Amino acid sequence: MLRKRSISRQVLDATYAVVFVLLLLPSTLNGVAGTAGVGVLVGFGIALAFRRRSPRWSLALAWVLAVVQMVGGVLPLSADTAIFAILYCSAAYGDNLVRRLGLVSAVVGGVIAALYLAYVDGDPFSAPREEVIREPRLVQFAFLLAGLWAMLGLSWALGRLAYARRTAIESAHARELAEVHQARAEHEVAIEQERNRIARDMHDIVAHSLAVVIAQADGARYVRTVDPAAVDTALTTISGTARDALSDVRVLLGQLRHSQGDLPNPTPGDLERLLDQMRATGLTIDSSVDTTEVPLGAGAHLALYRIAQESLTNALRHGDPHKPVTVAIESDSAGIELTVRNSMSSTRPMSESGGHGVAGMKERAGLSGGTCTASGDGSTWTVTAWLPAATSTKGIG
């Protein structure tokens, strides 16, 4: 199989092969090998030209040339040094099979070459049999085998080291690229989460503020003839609600522009002001707030406030205005629980799947490590949220 290589590297290999043939051509022509030696030299030059592009075929051609050289009785040539480069490339650029074949070639080729050099002189079939087993030839064979194995094995080992180094560099680059993609994906997820958070805040601010403004405006229109002072109170409430909403929206817009900053973190006093503000709209609220201080995180504080705000806004918009809304906050060492219950209106039904308010409350509680449920039984609508204390892991899923 041909391996894809850059054009410049192919040209370099071909140039190296041509220079190799031209440098050794004079000594080969002047030697005793003659035309057969020139053919072997050219063959090794071709093997060198595509040793990196196709190590498998280069190694196969080297074996063919070695067999031809031995069968033709051609004595060892300088061109045989090309075998070292071919073995190197089989280990450095070949696949697993080619690397194994290169190692086998180094071992088996060393044995065959040592036998040929030790026992064959000219014609490989002319040596007397009794001369084959003489002791001097055995010693010569042993030394030749050790030397050939050392050189051939070293060539293959160097190629294997080059392959390991290249693989390590490629793996490092792949890891760096994967880390870049992971960081980019995490950044995109963080951006999407921030957009969702801002969208939730915008929904809570606008929905709550408009509900209060509408309720106050409608109430002032109805009572202006019998209680003119109530109109001033309503207008004051509308003005304060609008200013607070405008301030919060400006903070959100600043986050969109600069990707930094948060809305001011609500405090227990803000929750009391929220209840007073909703009472000012005409909503009757029976509250029971546990004053025990619970160490909530910043996210849980904001979630508690927004869930209470959304629940009361829904009660104002969809609940029965003639019946009170109960708000209960209970706390212990594990966390804090908020329960908002209101009567349902037959003309303005509430639905768990309608709008984004319920989904936003559940998402806020979940991001803070808590839970939130919202459901009705036909006559009442109940929102229950539990948020863990800062030192508690309960409810984190």
GROMACS .gro file of C-alpha atoms in nm:
model
  397
    1MET     CA    1   0.000   0.000   0.000
    2LEU     CA    2   0.135   0.340  -0.098
    3ARG     CA    3   0.158   0.592   0.184
    4LYS     CA    4   0.062   0.955   0.122
    5ARG     CA    5   0.370   1.176   0.146
    6SER     CA    6   0.431   1.538   0.061
    7ILE     CA    7   0.567   1.622  -0.284
    8SER     CA    8   0.884   1.777  -0.141
    9ARG     CA    9   0.967   1.460   0.056
   10GLN     CA   10   0.911   1.241  -0.251
   11VAL     CA   11   1.139   1.462  -0.457
   12LEU     CA   12   1.402   1.447  -0.181
   13ASP     CA   13   1.388   1.066  -0.173
   14ALA     CA   14   1.416   1.043  -0.551
   15THR     CA   15   1.710   1.285  -0.552
   16TYR     CA   16   1.883   1.085  -0.280
   17ALA     CA   17   1.836   0.765  -0.483
   18VAL     CA   18   1.978   0.923  -0.799
   19VAL     CA   19   2.282   1.056  -0.611
   20PHE     CA   20   2.332   0.713  -0.451
   21VAL     CA   21   2.335   0.539  -0.791
   22LEU     CA   22   2.561   0.799  -0.955
   23LEU     CA   23   2.818   0.786  -0.673
   24LEU     CA   24   2.847   0.406  -0.676
   25LEU     CA   25   2.814   0.356  -1.051
   26PRO     CA   26   3.188   0.403  -1.136
   27SER     CA   27   3.307   0.151  -0.876
   28THR     CA   28   3.039  -0.095  -0.982
   29LEU     CA   29   3.137  -0.069  -1.351
   30ASN     CA   30   3.505  -0.116  -1.266
   31GLY     CA   31   3.435  -0.420  -1.045
   32VAL     CA   32   3.403  -0.783  -1.137
   33ALA     CA   33   3.021  -0.780  -1.113
   34GLY     CA   34   2.977  -0.612  -1.451
   35THR     CA   35   2.629  -0.563  -1.591
   36ALA     CA   36   2.465  -0.772  -1.316
   37GLY     CA   37   2.615  -0.541  -1.053
   38VAL     CA   38   2.482  -0.234  -1.234
   39GLY     CA   39   2.136  -0.391  -1.242
   40VAL     CA   40   2.149  -0.459  -0.867
   41LEU     CA   41   2.266  -0.101  -0.804
   42VAL     CA   42   1.982   0.046  -1.010
   43GLY     CA   43   1.734  -0.183  -0.834
   44PHE     CA   44   1.849  -0.065  -0.492
   45GLY     CA   45   1.825   0.294  -0.616
   46ILE     CA   46   1.460   0.235  -0.710
   47ALA     CA   47   1.395   0.078  -0.368
   48LEU     CA   48   1.548   0.382  -0.200
   49ALA     CA   49   1.337   0.621  -0.409
   50PHE     CA   50   1.008   0.497  -0.256
   51ARG     CA   51   1.134   0.352   0.075
   52ARG     CA   52   0.921   0.599   0.275
   53ARG     CA   53   0.628   0.620   0.035
   54SER     CA   54   0.586   0.242   0.028
   55PRO     CA   55   0.810   0.059   0.280
   56ARG     CA   56   0.641  -0.274   0.202
   57TRP     CA   57   0.732  -0.276  -0.167
   58SER     CA   58   1.074  -0.133  -0.098
   59LEU     CA   59   1.149  -0.419   0.144
   60ALA     CA   60   1.014  -0.677  -0.102
   61LEU     CA   61   1.233  -0.538  -0.383
   62ALA     CA   62   1.538  -0.551  -0.155
   63TRP     CA   63   1.475  -0.922  -0.091
   64VAL     CA   64   1.437  -0.987  -0.465
   65LEU     CA   65   1.764  -0.810  -0.538
   66ALA     CA   66   1.941  -1.001  -0.259
   67VAL     CA   67   1.819  -1.335  -0.397
   68VAL     CA   68   1.917  -1.237  -0.752
   69GLN     CA   69   2.258  -1.130  -0.626
   70MET     CA   70   2.320  -1.462  -0.450
   71VAL     CA   71   2.182  -1.681  -0.728
   72GLY     CA   72   2.377  -1.486  -0.989
   73GLY     CA   73   2.697  -1.518  -0.791
   74VAL     CA   74   2.741  -1.144  -0.762
   75LEU     CA   75   2.983  -1.059  -0.483
   76PRO     CA   76   2.875  -0.810  -0.216
   77LEU     CA   77   2.858  -0.457  -0.352
   78SER     CA   78   2.858  -0.109  -0.203
   79ALA     CA   79   2.497  -0.091  -0.320
   80ASP     CA   80   2.407  -0.344  -0.049
   81THR     CA   81   2.434  -0.063   0.210
   82ALA     CA   82   2.092   0.053   0.085
   83ILE     CA   83   1.947  -0.235   0.288
   84PHE     CA   84   2.017  -0.042   0.610
   85ALA     CA   85   1.808   0.256   0.494
   86ILE     CA   86   1.530   0.025   0.374
   87LEU     CA   87   1.513  -0.155   0.709
   88TYR     CA   88   1.510   0.178   0.888
   89CYS     CA   89   1.213   0.300   0.683
   90SER     CA   90   1.025  -0.029   0.725
   91ALA     CA   91   1.029   0.029   1.102
   92ALA     CA   92   0.982   0.407   1.091
   93TYR     CA   93   0.710   0.440   0.826
   94GLY     CA   94   0.555   0.095   0.784
   95ASP     CA   95   0.244  -0.043   0.947
   96ASN     CA   96   0.253  -0.316   1.213
   97LEU     CA   97   0.291  -0.594   0.956
   98VAL     CA   98   0.573  -0.419   0.769
   99ARG     CA   99   0.756  -0.348   1.096
  100ARG     CA  100   0.738  -0.715   1.191
  101LEU     CA  101   0.854  -0.817   0.842
  102GLY     CA  102   1.143  -0.572   0.872
  103LEU     CA  103   1.252  -0.729   1.203
  104VAL     CA  104   1.225  -1.079   1.056
  105SER     CA  105   1.421  -0.964   0.752
  106ALA     CA  106   1.699  -0.831   0.976
  107VAL     CA  107   1.725  -1.165   1.161
  108VAL     CA  108   1.681  -1.403   0.867
  109GLY     CA  109   1.872  -1.183   0.624
  110GLY     CA  110   2.168  -1.168   0.864
  111VAL     CA  111   2.180  -1.550   0.882
  112ILE     CA  112   2.156  -1.589   0.503
  113ALA     CA  113   2.415  -1.319   0.436
  114ALA     CA  114   2.656  -1.468   0.693
  115LEU     CA  115   2.621  -1.815   0.538
  116TYR     CA  116   2.675  -1.673   0.190
  117LEU     CA  117   2.984  -1.474   0.289
  118ALA     CA  118   3.136  -1.753   0.497
  119TYR     CA  119   3.081  -2.056   0.280
  120VAL     CA  120   3.039  -1.937  -0.078
  121ASP     CA  121   3.333  -1.820  -0.285
  122GLY     CA  122   3.224  -1.715  -0.631
  123ASP     CA  123   2.985  -1.991  -0.743
  124PRO     CA  124   2.770  -2.089  -0.444
  125PHE     CA  125   2.744  -2.446  -0.572
  126SER     CA  126   3.118  -2.507  -0.630
  127ALA     CA  127   3.242  -2.528  -0.269
  128PRO     CA  128   3.342  -2.885  -0.160
  129ARG     CA  129   3.114  -3.032   0.104
  130GLU     CA  130   3.397  -3.124   0.338
  131GLU     CA  131   3.508  -2.761   0.338
  132VAL     CA  132   3.171  -2.647   0.466
  133ILE     CA  133   3.219  -2.801   0.808
  134ARG     CA  134   3.574  -2.690   0.867
  135GLU     CA  135   3.627  -2.502   1.193
  136PRO     CA  136   3.772  -2.177   1.044
  137ARG     CA  137   3.455  -2.128   0.837
  138LEU     CA  138   3.236  -2.177   1.144
  139VAL     CA  139   3.426  -1.909   1.335
  140GLN     CA  140   3.403  -1.677   1.037
  141PHE     CA  141   3.030  -1.741   1.013
  142ALA     CA  142   2.981  -1.660   1.382
  143PHE     CA  143   3.167  -1.331   1.356
  144LEU     CA  144   2.986  -1.234   1.036
  145LEU     CA  145   2.648  -1.320   1.186
  146ALA     CA  146   2.715  -1.113   1.498
  147GLY     CA  147   2.829  -0.814   1.293
  148LEU     CA  148   2.539  -0.833   1.047
  149TRP     CA  149   2.282  -0.870   1.321
  150ALA     CA  150   2.430  -0.570   1.499
  151MET     CA  151   2.414  -0.348   1.190
  152LEU     CA  152   2.080  -0.471   1.056
  153GLY     CA  153   1.923  -0.474   1.402
  154LEU     CA  154   2.054  -0.125   1.476
  155SER     CA  155   1.900   0.008   1.154
  156TRP     CA  156   1.562  -0.145   1.240
  157ALA     CA  157   1.581  -0.027   1.603
  158LEU     CA  158   1.660   0.330   1.500
  159GLY     CA  159   1.359   0.325   1.270
  160ARG     CA  160   1.142   0.192   1.551
  161LEU     CA  161   1.260   0.475   1.778
  162ALA     CA  162   1.182   0.729   1.507
  163TYR     CA  163   0.832   0.582   1.473
  164ALA     CA  164   0.779   0.600   1.851
  165ARG     CA  165   0.898   0.961   1.862
  166ARG     CA  166   0.675   1.062   1.570
  167THR     CA  167   0.377   0.886   1.726
  168ALA     CA  168   0.438   1.062   2.058
  169ILE     CA  169   0.452   1.401   1.883
  170GLU     CA  170   0.132   1.327   1.690
  171SER     CA  171  -0.040   1.214   2.010
  172ALA     CA  172   0.069   1.532   2.187
  173HIS     CA  173  -0.066   1.742   1.900
  174ALA     CA  174  -0.391   1.544   1.905
  175ARG     CA  175  -0.426   1.600   2.280
  176GLU     CA  176  -0.359   1.972   2.239
  177LEU     CA  177  -0.618   1.991   1.962
  178ALA     CA  178  -0.869   1.798   2.175
  179GLU     CA  179  -0.806   2.032   2.467
  180VAL     CA  180  -0.863   2.332   2.241
  181HIS     CA  181  -1.192   2.184   2.115
  182GLN     CA  182  -1.295   2.097   2.471
  183ALA     CA  183  -1.216   2.446   2.596
  184ARG     CA  184  -1.411   2.595   2.305
  185ALA     CA  185  -1.708   2.367   2.376
  186GLU     CA  186  -1.699   2.453   2.748
  187HIS     CA  187  -1.685   2.823   2.659
  188GLU     CA  188  -1.985   2.787   2.430
  189VAL     CA  189  -2.176   2.598   2.701
  190ALA     CA  190  -2.089   2.869   2.953
  191ILE     CA  191  -2.210   3.137   2.712
  192GLU     CA  192  -2.536   2.949   2.654
  193GLN     CA  193  -2.588   2.903   3.027
  194GLU     CA  194  -2.524   3.274   3.083
  195ARG     CA  195  -2.773   3.363   2.812
  196ASN     CA  196  -3.033   3.136   2.970
  197ARG     CA  197  -2.967   3.290   3.311
  198ILE     CA  198  -3.007   3.643   3.174
  199ALA     CA  199  -3.324   3.536   2.992
  200ARG     CA  200  -3.465   3.398   3.317
  201ASP     CA  201  -3.380   3.718   3.504
  202MET     CA  202  -3.531   3.929   3.228
  203HIS     CA  203  -3.849   3.723   3.235
  204ASP     CA  204  -3.880   3.750   3.614
  205ILE     CA  205  -3.813   4.124   3.620
  206VAL     CA  206  -4.040   4.219   3.333
  207ALA     CA  207  -4.325   3.980   3.416
  208HIS     CA  208  -4.332   4.078   3.783
  209SER     CA  209  -4.301   4.451   3.721
  210LEU     CA  210  -4.566   4.463   3.450
  211ALA     CA  211  -4.805   4.256   3.662
  212VAL     CA  212  -4.766   4.501   3.951
  213VAL     CA  213  -4.802   4.804   3.722
  214ILE     CA  214  -5.115   4.664   3.555
  215ALA     CA  215  -5.275   4.574   3.889
  216GLN     CA  216  -5.202   4.918   4.035
  217ALA     CA  217  -5.326   5.100   3.725
  218ASP     CA  218  -5.650   4.900   3.713
  219GLY     CA  219  -5.708   4.950   4.086
  220ALA     CA  220  -5.648   5.325   4.063
  221ARG     CA  221  -5.891   5.356   3.772
  222TYR     CA  222  -6.165   5.182   3.969
  223VAL     CA  223  -6.127   5.374   4.298
  224ARG     CA  224  -6.038   5.722   4.175
  225THR     CA  225  -6.392   5.852   4.219
  226VAL     CA  226  -6.440   5.720   4.575
  227ASP     CA  227  -6.084   5.735   4.711
  228PRO     CA  228  -5.864   5.988   4.529
  229ALA     CA  229  -5.579   5.930   4.776
  230ALA     CA  230  -5.553   5.570   4.662
  231VAL     CA  231  -5.462   5.697   4.315
  232ASP     CA  232  -5.152   5.869   4.452
  233THR     CA  233  -5.054   5.553   4.639
  234ALA     CA  234  -5.099   5.346   4.322
  235LEU     CA  235  -4.895   5.589   4.114
  236THR     CA  236  -4.618   5.585   4.375
  237THR     CA  237  -4.612   5.205   4.366
  238ILE     CA  238  -4.607   5.206   3.986
  239SER     CA  239  -4.321   5.456   3.983
  240GLY     CA  240  -4.112   5.261   4.234
  241THR     CA  241  -4.174   4.930   4.058
  242ALA     CA  242  -4.081   5.076   3.721
  243ARG     CA  243  -3.762   5.231   3.859
  244ASP     CA  244  -3.654   4.903   4.018
  245ALA     CA  245  -3.727   4.714   3.697
  246LEU     CA  246  -3.538   4.970   3.490
  247SER     CA  247  -3.237   4.943   3.721
  248ASP     CA  248  -3.236   4.563   3.699
  249VAL     CA  249  -3.274   4.569   3.320
  250ARG     CA  250  -2.979   4.809   3.293
  251VAL     CA  251  -2.765   4.566   3.490
  252LEU     CA  252  -2.872   4.283   3.259
  253LEU     CA  253  -2.790   4.489   2.950
  254GLY     CA  254  -2.451   4.566   3.101
  255GLN     CA  255  -2.388   4.192   3.136
  256LEU     CA  256  -2.476   4.142   2.771
  257ARG     CA  257  -2.227   4.411   2.669
  258HIS     CA  258  -1.940   4.322   2.899
  259SER     CA  259  -2.005   3.960   3.006
  260GLN     CA  260  -1.950   4.048   3.368
  261GLY     CA  261  -2.136   4.162   3.676
  262ASP     CA  262  -2.446   4.021   3.842
  263LEU     CA  263  -2.769   4.154   3.972
  264PRO     CA  264  -2.745   4.260   4.338
  265ASN     CA  265  -2.790   3.952   4.555
  266PRO     CA  266  -3.131   3.970   4.734
  267THR     CA  267  -3.137   3.978   5.114
  268PRO     CA  268  -3.412   3.874   5.359
  269GLY     CA  269  -3.514   4.241   5.371
  270ASP     CA  270  -3.570   4.234   4.993
  271LEU     CA  271  -3.806   3.940   5.037
  272GLU     CA  272  -4.009   4.137   5.293
  273ARG     CA  273  -4.021   4.435   5.055
  274LEU     CA  274  -4.141   4.200   4.780
  275LEU     CA  275  -4.430   4.087   5.001
  276ASP     CA  276  -4.518   4.449   5.084
  277GLN     CA  277  -4.504   4.542   4.718
  278MET     CA  278  -4.741   4.262   4.623
  279ARG     CA  279  -4.977   4.357   4.908
  280ALA     CA  280  -4.982   4.709   4.765
  281THR     CA  281  -5.133   4.570   4.445
  282GLY     CA  282  -5.436   4.453   4.645
  283LEU     CA  283  -5.315   4.095   4.685
  284THR     CA  284  -5.389   3.954   5.030
  285ILE     CA  285  -5.084   3.766   5.159
  286ASP     CA  286  -5.063   3.562   5.478
  287SER     CA  287  -4.692   3.513   5.542
  288SER     CA  288  -4.507   3.295   5.788
  289VAL     CA  289  -4.133   3.351   5.762
  290ASP     CA  290  -3.888   3.158   5.979
  291THR     CA  291  -3.630   3.411   6.093
  292THR     CA  292  -3.368   3.143   6.161
  293GLU     CA  293  -3.064   3.243   5.960
  294VAL     CA  294  -2.953   2.972   5.713
  295PRO     CA  295  -2.619   3.001   5.532
  296LEU     CA  296  -2.733   2.994   5.171
  297GLY     CA  297  -2.502   3.047   4.876
  298ALA     CA  298  -2.541   3.349   4.648
  299GLY     CA  299  -2.715   3.139   4.383
  300ALA     CA  300  -2.959   2.993   4.635
  301HIS     CA  301  -3.044   3.339   4.773
  302LEU     CA  302  -3.123   3.464   4.424
  303ALA     CA  303  -3.320   3.147   4.341
  304LEU     CA  304  -3.530   3.183   4.660
  305TYR     CA  305  -3.614   3.543   4.578
  306ARG     CA  306  -3.694   3.477   4.210
  307ILE     CA  307  -3.911   3.173   4.288
  308ALA     CA  308  -4.110   3.372   4.544
  309GLN     CA  309  -4.139   3.662   4.299
  310GLU     CA  310  -4.258   3.439   4.014
  311SER     CA  311  -4.505   3.252   4.237
  312LEU     CA  312  -4.665   3.572   4.369
  313THR     CA  313  -4.676   3.721   4.019
  314ASN     CA  314  -4.857   3.412   3.891
  315ALA     CA  315  -5.097   3.431   4.187
  316LEU     CA  316  -5.171   3.795   4.100
  317ARG     CA  317  -5.223   3.723   3.731
  318HIS     CA  318  -5.398   3.385   3.742
  319GLY     CA  319  -5.524   3.333   4.098
  320ASP     CA  320  -5.848   3.423   4.269
  321PRO     CA  321  -5.802   3.787   4.382
  322HIS     CA  322  -6.066   3.753   4.657
  323LYS     CA  323  -5.884   3.482   4.849
  324PRO     CA  324  -5.554   3.518   5.034
  325VAL     CA  325  -5.218   3.381   4.923
  326THR     CA  326  -5.017   3.197   5.187
  327VAL     CA  327  -4.638   3.225   5.188
  328ALA     CA  328  -4.443   3.004   5.428
  329ILE     CA  329  -4.066   2.988   5.470
  330GLU     CA  330  -3.921   2.722   5.698
  331SER     CA  331  -3.555   2.646   5.755
  332ASP     CA  332  -3.330   2.400   5.932
  333SER     CA  333  -2.963   2.306   5.924
  334ALA     CA  334  -3.003   2.129   5.590
  335GLY     CA  335  -3.165   2.412   5.397
  336ILE     CA  336  -3.471   2.628   5.349
  337GLU     CA  337  -3.817   2.548   5.213
  338LEU     CA  338  -4.051   2.795   5.047
  339THR     CA  339  -4.422   2.722   4.998
  340VAL     CA  340  -4.655   2.956   4.810
  341ARG     CA  341  -5.023   2.852   4.788
  342ASN     CA  342  -5.307   3.042   4.623
  343SER     CA  343  -5.662   2.974   4.514
  344MET     CA  344  -5.711   2.913   4.144
  345SER     CA  345  -5.940   3.129   3.934
  346SER     CA  346  -6.187   2.960   3.705
  347THR     CA  347  -6.149   3.237   3.447
  348ARG     CA  348  -5.768   3.247   3.453
  349PRO     CA  349  -5.649   2.887   3.494
  350MET     CA  350  -5.287   2.809   3.582
  351SER     CA  351  -5.095   2.536   3.406
  352GLU     CA  352  -4.770   2.363   3.495
  353SER     CA  353  -4.667   2.343   3.130
  354GLY     CA  354  -4.778   2.690   3.025
  355GLY     CA  355  -4.527   2.971   2.974
  356HIS     CA  356  -4.168   2.986   3.095
  357GLY     CA  357  -4.225   3.080   3.459
  358VAL     CA  358  -4.266   2.730   3.605
  359ALA     CA  359  -3.981   2.589   3.398
  360GLY     CA  360  -3.761   2.881   3.505
  361MET     CA  361  -3.836   2.821   3.874
  362LYS     CA  362  -3.748   2.453   3.846
  363GLU     CA  363  -3.429   2.532   3.658
  364ARG     CA  364  -3.321   2.791   3.916
  365ALA     CA  365  -3.375   2.548   4.201
  366GLY     CA  366  -3.191   2.271   4.018
  367LEU     CA  367  -2.889   2.490   3.945
  368SER     CA  368  -2.872   2.575   4.317
  369GLY     CA  369  -2.879   2.207   4.413
  370GLY     CA  370  -3.241   2.207   4.523
  371THR     CA  371  -3.584   2.112   4.391
  372CYS     CA  372  -3.902   2.292   4.293
  373THR     CA  373  -4.251   2.159   4.224
  374ALA     CA  374  -4.560   2.343   4.099
  375SER     CA  375  -4.900   2.178   4.069
  376GLY     CA  376  -5.270   2.229   4.130
  377ASP     CA  377  -5.559   2.016   4.255
  378GLY     CA  378  -5.835   2.207   4.082
  379SER     CA  379  -5.895   2.462   4.359
  380THR     CA  380  -5.547   2.561   4.479
  381TRP     CA  381  -5.210   2.606   4.315
  382THR     CA  382  -4.902   2.523   4.520
  383VAL     CA  383  -4.537   2.599   4.456
  384THR     CA  384  -4.284   2.428   4.683
  385ALA     CA  385  -3.911   2.490   4.660
  386TRP     CA  386  -3.632   2.345   4.871
  387LEU     CA  387  -3.281   2.491   4.858
  388PRO     CA  388  -2.982   2.342   5.040
  389ALA     CA  389  -2.766   2.526   5.289
  390ALA     CA  390  -2.419   2.623   5.176
  391THR     CA  391  -2.258   2.344   5.382
  392SER     CA  392  -2.514   2.077   5.288
  393THR     CA  393  -2.499   1.837   4.997
  394LYS     CA  394  -2.854   1.713   5.035
  395GLY     CA  395  -3.064   1.746   4.724
  396ILE     CA  396  -2.769   1.781   4.490
  397GLY     CA  397  -2.830   1.545   4.202
   0.00000   0.00000   0.00000
